Amino acid sequence: MAVLQDKSGASPGSQGARMIFNPPVELVEKEMLLPDLCRLKLHAPLIAKRALPGNFVQIKVSDSLDPVFRRPMSIHNCEDETFEMVFRVIGRGTQLLAEALPGRKFDCLGPLGNTFEIPETDETAVMIAGGVGLPPLYFLSRFLIERHRIEPSRVLFLLGIRDKTELIVGADAEKLGVEMKYSTDDGTHGFHGFVTALFEDIYARRLRNSKMRVYSCGPTPMMQALSRIALSFKLPCQLSLEGAMPCGVGTCLGCAVKLRAKDEYLRVCQEGPVFNAEEIEL
């Protein structure tokens, strides 16, 4: 029989000792980076003060029951009393968010979820993102540089995009001064191919003897491939999982992910969204 673990010691369905905040948030800035790529800045002092890289929010996108469920959104950055979200418009929920105007208020839960491990002093932090999997890794990179005083030269950022028209996705990370490498599906910029192949190429050419810690977020097939690579090279690797989280607070079990080689599960919204690659089976 499959069982569901709770690392916090709380029983499944309970919230354990974790406090959940439900502050009012107000949209203060909106920018369409691409026709289907949106950045929102929201005023929310309680969330901005507490959020850590990897955390997410559950935001109610309308005042009605359509759609019923909140949308889980990664936190891209926090500054002063605001936090940002960068997302692709892919359905009704994200379309409603992208159509909102400054001054619009939302019902929001957050910050939710766990965070990443900090790299050791002799490790290079390698960020591997696919498209709009970038936000938690950008937040982490900035956090390492500004809060932990890690030199930007110790952060390598690999970003996979469709083609060169999506280069703007990596603009914020480039401003951090980290080394940026791109892969494109059609070869119009940088490495031609998947970002996981770019990582294997760089690893084979210059990182094989380096100490590193890998962090990743993006489409599931990309992280499946990266998980296999990390395990084969015995690299410490953490994955920030995306996907549907109907409740976002651990009660519905709709986001359960299977533990590797065990008939047991963890909840992405409660025990994640950040997991060690060797821990879970994608």
Tab-separated table of C-alpha atoms in Angstrom:
chain	number	residue	atom	x	y	z
A	1	MET	CA	0.000	0.000	0.000
A	2	ALA	CA	1.344	3.399	-0.923
A	3	VAL	CA	1.979	5.751	1.966
A	4	LEU	CA	2.561	9.458	2.047
A	5	GLN	CA	5.441	10.820	4.086
A	6	ASP	CA	5.541	14.145	5.887
A	7	LYS	CA	9.041	15.351	6.665
A	8	SER	CA	7.746	17.868	9.167
A	9	GLY	CA	6.238	15.146	11.297
A	10	ALA	CA	2.739	16.460	10.716
A	11	SER	CA	0.135	14.012	9.592
A	12	PRO	CA	-1.025	14.204	5.976
A	13	GLY	CA	-3.902	16.607	5.709
A	14	SER	CA	-2.784	18.733	8.631
A	15	GLN	CA	-0.724	21.895	8.414
A	16	GLY	CA	1.660	20.797	11.157
A	17	ALA	CA	3.460	23.725	12.801
A	18	ARG	CA	3.778	25.687	9.538
A	19	MET	CA	1.931	28.980	9.616
A	20	ILE	CA	0.087	30.060	6.477
A	21	PHE	CA	-0.353	33.744	5.709
A	22	ASN	CA	-3.244	35.162	3.723
A	23	PRO	CA	-2.383	38.840	3.281
A	24	PRO	CA	-4.076	41.191	0.813
A	25	VAL	CA	-1.832	41.797	-2.195
A	26	GLU	CA	-2.153	44.606	-4.736
A	27	LEU	CA	-0.828	44.690	-8.271
A	28	VAL	CA	1.444	47.724	-8.614
A	29	GLU	CA	3.257	47.064	-11.905
A	30	LYS	CA	2.651	44.952	-14.994
A	31	GLU	CA	4.923	44.366	-17.956
A	32	MET	CA	4.383	42.104	-20.956
A	33	LEU	CA	7.927	40.905	-21.715
A	34	LEU	CA	6.645	38.966	-24.724
A	35	PRO	CA	3.089	38.569	-26.085
A	36	ASP	CA	2.728	35.471	-23.871
A	37	LEU	CA	5.203	36.295	-21.096
A	38	CYS	CA	4.108	38.505	-18.218
A	39	ARG	CA	5.815	40.056	-15.201
A	40	LEU	CA	3.697	41.259	-12.257
A	41	LYS	CA	4.919	43.176	-9.226
A	42	LEU	CA	2.648	42.973	-6.189
A	43	HIS	CA	2.661	44.953	-2.979
A	44	ALA	CA	2.694	42.439	-0.146
A	45	PRO	CA	5.038	43.340	2.758
A	46	LEU	CA	4.295	40.152	4.705
A	47	ILE	CA	5.244	37.902	1.786
A	48	ALA	CA	8.199	40.017	0.621
A	49	LYS	CA	9.724	39.947	4.107
A	50	ARG	CA	9.431	36.171	4.584
A	51	ALA	CA	9.898	34.654	1.135
A	52	LEU	CA	12.972	32.557	0.350
A	53	PRO	CA	14.124	31.175	-3.022
A	54	GLY	CA	11.969	28.211	-3.984
A	55	ASN	CA	8.904	29.516	-2.141
A	56	PHE	CA	5.693	30.057	-4.060
A	57	VAL	CA	2.292	31.674	-3.609
A	58	GLN	CA	-1.228	30.410	-4.275
A	59	ILE	CA	-3.154	33.237	-5.863
A	60	LYS	CA	-6.875	33.448	-6.550
A	61	VAL	CA	-7.136	34.860	-10.054
A	62	SER	CA	-10.809	35.901	-10.021
A	63	ASP	CA	-13.472	37.021	-7.575
A	64	SER	CA	-15.815	34.247	-8.689
A	65	LEU	CA	-15.639	30.437	-8.594
A	66	ASP	CA	-14.414	30.357	-12.187
A	67	PRO	CA	-11.769	29.086	-12.022
A	68	VAL	CA	-12.268	27.329	-8.709
A	69	PHE	CA	-8.682	26.658	-7.741
A	70	ARG	CA	-5.905	29.105	-6.987
A	71	ARG	CA	-2.836	29.141	-9.214
A	72	PRO	CA	0.595	28.246	-7.784
A	73	MET	CA	3.139	30.839	-8.896
A	74	SER	CA	6.891	30.846	-8.268
A	75	ILE	CA	8.355	33.935	-6.655
A	76	HIS	CA	10.788	35.629	-9.051
A	77	ASN	CA	12.137	38.228	-6.667
A	78	CYS	CA	11.403	40.188	-3.494
A	79	GLU	CA	12.368	43.785	-2.922
A	80	ASP	CA	11.293	46.133	-0.144
A	81	GLU	CA	7.554	45.490	0.269
A	82	THR	CA	6.918	43.839	-3.104
A	83	PHE	CA	7.398	40.492	-4.794
A	84	GLU	CA	7.414	39.623	-8.494
A	85	MET	CA	6.054	36.785	-10.594
A	86	VAL	CA	7.140	36.013	-14.170
A	87	PHE	CA	4.963	33.531	-16.019
A	88	ARG	CA	3.874	32.365	-19.430
A	89	VAL	CA	0.205	32.783	-20.370
A	90	ILE	CA	-0.909	29.229	-21.008
A	91	GLY	CA	-4.507	28.990	-19.811
A	92	ARG	CA	-7.489	30.784	-18.361
A	93	GLY	CA	-5.888	31.386	-14.958
A	94	THR	CA	-2.703	32.962	-16.266
A	95	GLN	CA	-4.710	34.874	-18.880
A	96	LEU	CA	-6.795	36.479	-16.112
A	97	LEU	CA	-3.627	37.391	-14.234
A	98	ALA	CA	-2.061	38.902	-17.341
A	99	GLU	CA	-5.196	40.979	-18.018
A	100	ALA	CA	-5.221	42.504	-14.523
A	101	LEU	CA	-4.427	46.193	-14.184
A	102	PRO	CA	-2.445	48.011	-11.467
A	103	GLY	CA	-4.616	48.582	-8.425
A	104	ARG	CA	-6.259	45.164	-8.717
A	105	LYS	CA	-6.215	43.277	-5.405
A	106	PHE	CA	-5.871	39.521	-5.089
A	107	ASP	CA	-6.508	36.943	-2.413
A	108	CYS	CA	-3.144	35.239	-1.917
A	109	LEU	CA	-1.595	32.542	0.298
A	110	GLY	CA	2.115	32.589	0.874
A	111	PRO	CA	4.963	32.277	1.019
A	112	LEU	CA	4.543	28.506	0.769
A	113	GLY	CA	6.946	25.597	0.302
A	114	ASN	CA	10.563	24.915	1.187
A	115	THR	CA	13.801	26.384	-0.108
A	116	PHE	CA	17.141	25.369	-1.633
A	117	GLU	CA	20.328	24.279	0.122
A	118	ILE	CA	23.141	26.829	0.090
A	119	PRO	CA	26.282	25.705	-1.812
A	120	GLU	CA	29.484	24.956	0.105
A	121	THR	CA	32.205	27.607	-0.017
A	122	ASP	CA	34.214	25.663	-2.611
A	123	GLU	CA	31.265	24.777	-4.854
A	124	THR	CA	30.072	26.434	-8.048
A	125	ALA	CA	26.313	26.934	-8.135
A	126	VAL	CA	25.047	25.739	-11.514
A	127	MET	CA	21.521	26.922	-12.349
A	128	ILE	CA	19.782	25.008	-15.148
A	129	ALA	CA	16.434	26.432	-16.229
A	130	GLY	CA	14.052	25.682	-19.028
A	131	GLY	CA	12.076	28.739	-20.199
A	132	VAL	CA	9.876	30.104	-17.444
A	133	GLY	CA	11.454	27.699	-14.968
A	134	LEU	CA	13.823	30.601	-14.455
A	135	PRO	CA	12.077	32.546	-11.593
A	136	PRO	CA	13.081	30.402	-8.575
A	137	LEU	CA	16.648	30.088	-9.895
A	138	TYR	CA	16.947	33.824	-10.539
A	139	PHE	CA	15.679	34.462	-6.998
A	140	LEU	CA	18.214	31.929	-5.671
A	141	SER	CA	21.109	33.444	-7.658
A	142	ARG	CA	20.321	36.921	-6.412
A	143	PHE	CA	19.887	35.632	-2.865
A	144	LEU	CA	23.302	33.900	-2.938
A	145	ILE	CA	25.044	37.009	-4.275
A	146	GLU	CA	23.319	39.618	-2.099
A	147	ARG	CA	22.632	37.757	1.147
A	148	HIS	CA	25.465	35.212	1.202
A	149	ARG	CA	28.083	37.377	-0.527
A	150	ILE	CA	28.871	34.683	-3.056
A	151	GLU	CA	30.873	36.066	-5.966
A	152	PRO	CA	28.874	36.136	-9.235
A	153	SER	CA	31.763	34.210	-10.818
A	154	ARG	CA	30.747	31.226	-8.687
A	155	VAL	CA	27.314	31.112	-10.345
A	156	LEU	CA	26.858	29.569	-13.785
A	157	PHE	CA	23.414	30.019	-15.325
A	158	LEU	CA	22.245	27.798	-18.190
A	159	LEU	CA	18.933	28.733	-19.776
A	160	GLY	CA	17.081	26.782	-22.433
A	161	ILE	CA	14.684	28.777	-24.634
A	162	ARG	CA	12.829	28.146	-27.880
A	163	ASP	CA	14.678	30.684	-30.037
A	164	LYS	CA	16.471	34.031	-29.841
A	165	THR	CA	13.213	35.984	-29.581
A	166	GLU	CA	13.001	34.695	-25.991
A	167	LEU	CA	16.373	36.061	-24.873
A	168	ILE	CA	14.548	38.567	-22.673
A	169	VAL	CA	13.701	35.676	-20.342
A	170	GLY	CA	17.341	35.735	-19.162
A	171	ALA	CA	17.727	39.521	-18.936
A	172	ASP	CA	17.393	39.742	-15.144
A	173	ALA	CA	19.938	36.969	-14.557
A	174	GLU	CA	22.418	38.639	-16.903
A	175	LYS	CA	22.245	41.812	-14.797
A	176	LEU	CA	23.587	39.854	-11.821
A	177	GLY	CA	26.934	39.528	-13.577
A	178	VAL	CA	26.874	35.733	-13.570
A	179	GLU	CA	28.095	33.678	-16.521
A	180	MET	CA	25.095	33.060	-18.769
A	181	LYS	CA	24.890	30.341	-21.382
A	182	TYR	CA	21.886	29.806	-23.627
A	183	SER	CA	20.576	26.884	-25.581
A	184	THR	CA	17.885	27.270	-28.222
A	185	ASP	CA	15.686	24.631	-29.787
A	186	ASP	CA	16.339	25.995	-33.283
A	187	GLY	CA	19.976	27.025	-32.869
A	188	THR	CA	19.326	30.749	-33.434
A	189	HIS	CA	21.373	31.664	-30.340
A	190	GLY	CA	23.961	29.855	-28.259
A	191	PHE	CA	24.033	26.068	-28.075
A	192	HIS	CA	21.760	24.260	-30.543
A	193	GLY	CA	19.771	21.715	-28.568
A	194	PHE	CA	18.374	21.055	-25.131
A	195	VAL	CA	19.793	22.793	-22.069
A	196	THR	CA	20.570	19.398	-20.541
A	197	ALA	CA	22.819	18.649	-23.536
A	198	LEU	CA	24.465	22.049	-23.023
A	199	PHE	CA	25.176	21.111	-19.416
A	200	GLU	CA	26.669	17.759	-20.441
A	201	ASP	CA	28.831	19.557	-23.004
A	202	ILE	CA	30.128	22.141	-20.491
A	203	TYR	CA	30.583	19.501	-17.833
A	204	ALA	CA	32.661	17.355	-20.177
A	205	ARG	CA	34.806	20.292	-21.347
A	206	ARG	CA	35.524	22.294	-18.169
A	207	LEU	CA	33.574	21.280	-15.079
A	208	ARG	CA	34.499	17.624	-14.719
A	209	ASN	CA	37.034	18.348	-11.970
A	210	SER	CA	35.051	21.139	-10.325
A	211	LYS	CA	33.003	20.940	-7.174
A	212	MET	CA	29.504	22.059	-7.963
A	213	ARG	CA	25.919	21.988	-6.793
A	214	VAL	CA	23.207	21.874	-9.430
A	215	TYR	CA	19.806	23.555	-9.169
A	216	SER	CA	17.070	23.189	-11.753
A	217	CYS	CA	13.524	24.161	-12.625
A	218	GLY	CA	11.601	23.659	-15.848
A	219	PRO	CA	9.513	21.166	-17.792
A	220	THR	CA	9.300	17.662	-16.346
A	221	PRO	CA	11.087	15.945	-19.293
A	222	MET	CA	13.994	18.360	-18.865
A	223	MET	CA	14.314	17.623	-15.162
A	224	GLN	CA	13.952	13.877	-15.777
A	225	ALA	CA	16.953	14.090	-18.094
A	226	LEU	CA	18.895	16.272	-15.690
A	227	SER	CA	18.117	13.946	-12.815
A	228	ARG	CA	19.610	11.037	-14.770
A	229	ILE	CA	22.713	13.083	-15.597
A	230	ALA	CA	23.194	14.227	-12.007
A	231	LEU	CA	22.815	10.721	-10.644
A	232	SER	CA	25.204	9.244	-13.221
A	233	PHE	CA	27.880	11.845	-12.354
A	234	LYS	CA	27.056	11.714	-8.613
A	235	LEU	CA	26.393	15.464	-8.526
A	236	PRO	CA	24.367	17.092	-5.738
A	237	CYS	CA	21.266	18.313	-7.523
A	238	GLN	CA	18.052	19.935	-6.363
A	239	LEU	CA	14.925	20.178	-8.502
A	240	SER	CA	12.135	22.710	-8.036
A	241	LEU	CA	8.988	20.998	-9.269
A	242	GLU	CA	6.152	22.739	-11.057
A	243	GLY	CA	2.653	21.569	-11.833
A	244	ALA	CA	-0.867	21.566	-10.549
A	245	MET	CA	-1.363	22.128	-6.832
A	246	PRO	CA	-5.130	22.374	-6.372
A	247	CYS	CA	-5.058	23.359	-2.697
A	248	GLY	CA	-1.392	24.286	-2.198
A	249	VAL	CA	-1.500	23.577	1.519
A	250	GLY	CA	-1.209	19.795	1.705
A	251	THR	CA	-4.818	18.750	2.097
A	252	CYS	CA	-5.930	17.494	-1.330
A	253	LEU	CA	-2.839	15.341	-2.142
A	254	GLY	CA	-3.210	16.332	-5.804
A	255	CYS	CA	0.476	17.119	-6.191
A	256	ALA	CA	1.999	13.960	-4.687
A	257	VAL	CA	5.325	12.817	-6.170
A	258	LYS	CA	6.713	9.287	-5.789
A	259	LEU	CA	9.824	8.567	-3.796
A	260	ARG	CA	12.515	6.747	-5.737
A	261	ALA	CA	12.380	2.954	-5.338
A	262	LYS	CA	9.653	3.183	-2.706
A	263	ASP	CA	5.890	2.946	-2.756
A	264	GLU	CA	5.689	6.212	-0.838
A	265	TYR	CA	4.873	9.781	-1.788
A	266	LEU	CA	5.602	13.363	-0.776
A	267	ARG	CA	3.460	16.430	-1.395
A	268	VAL	CA	5.076	18.985	-3.702
A	269	CYS	CA	3.257	21.857	-1.977
A	270	GLN	CA	4.208	20.837	1.553
A	271	GLU	CA	7.456	18.817	1.465
A	272	GLY	CA	8.600	20.601	-1.720
A	273	PRO	CA	8.621	22.131	-4.224
A	274	VAL	CA	12.400	21.640	-3.893
A	275	PHE	CA	13.609	18.012	-3.764
A	276	ASN	CA	16.953	16.276	-4.072
A	277	ALA	CA	17.220	14.511	-7.433
A	278	GLU	CA	18.099	11.180	-5.827
A	279	GLU	CA	15.034	11.407	-3.610
A	280	ILE	CA	12.149	11.408	-6.069
A	281	GLU	CA	11.017	9.590	-9.191
A	282	LEU	CA	9.789	11.861	-11.969
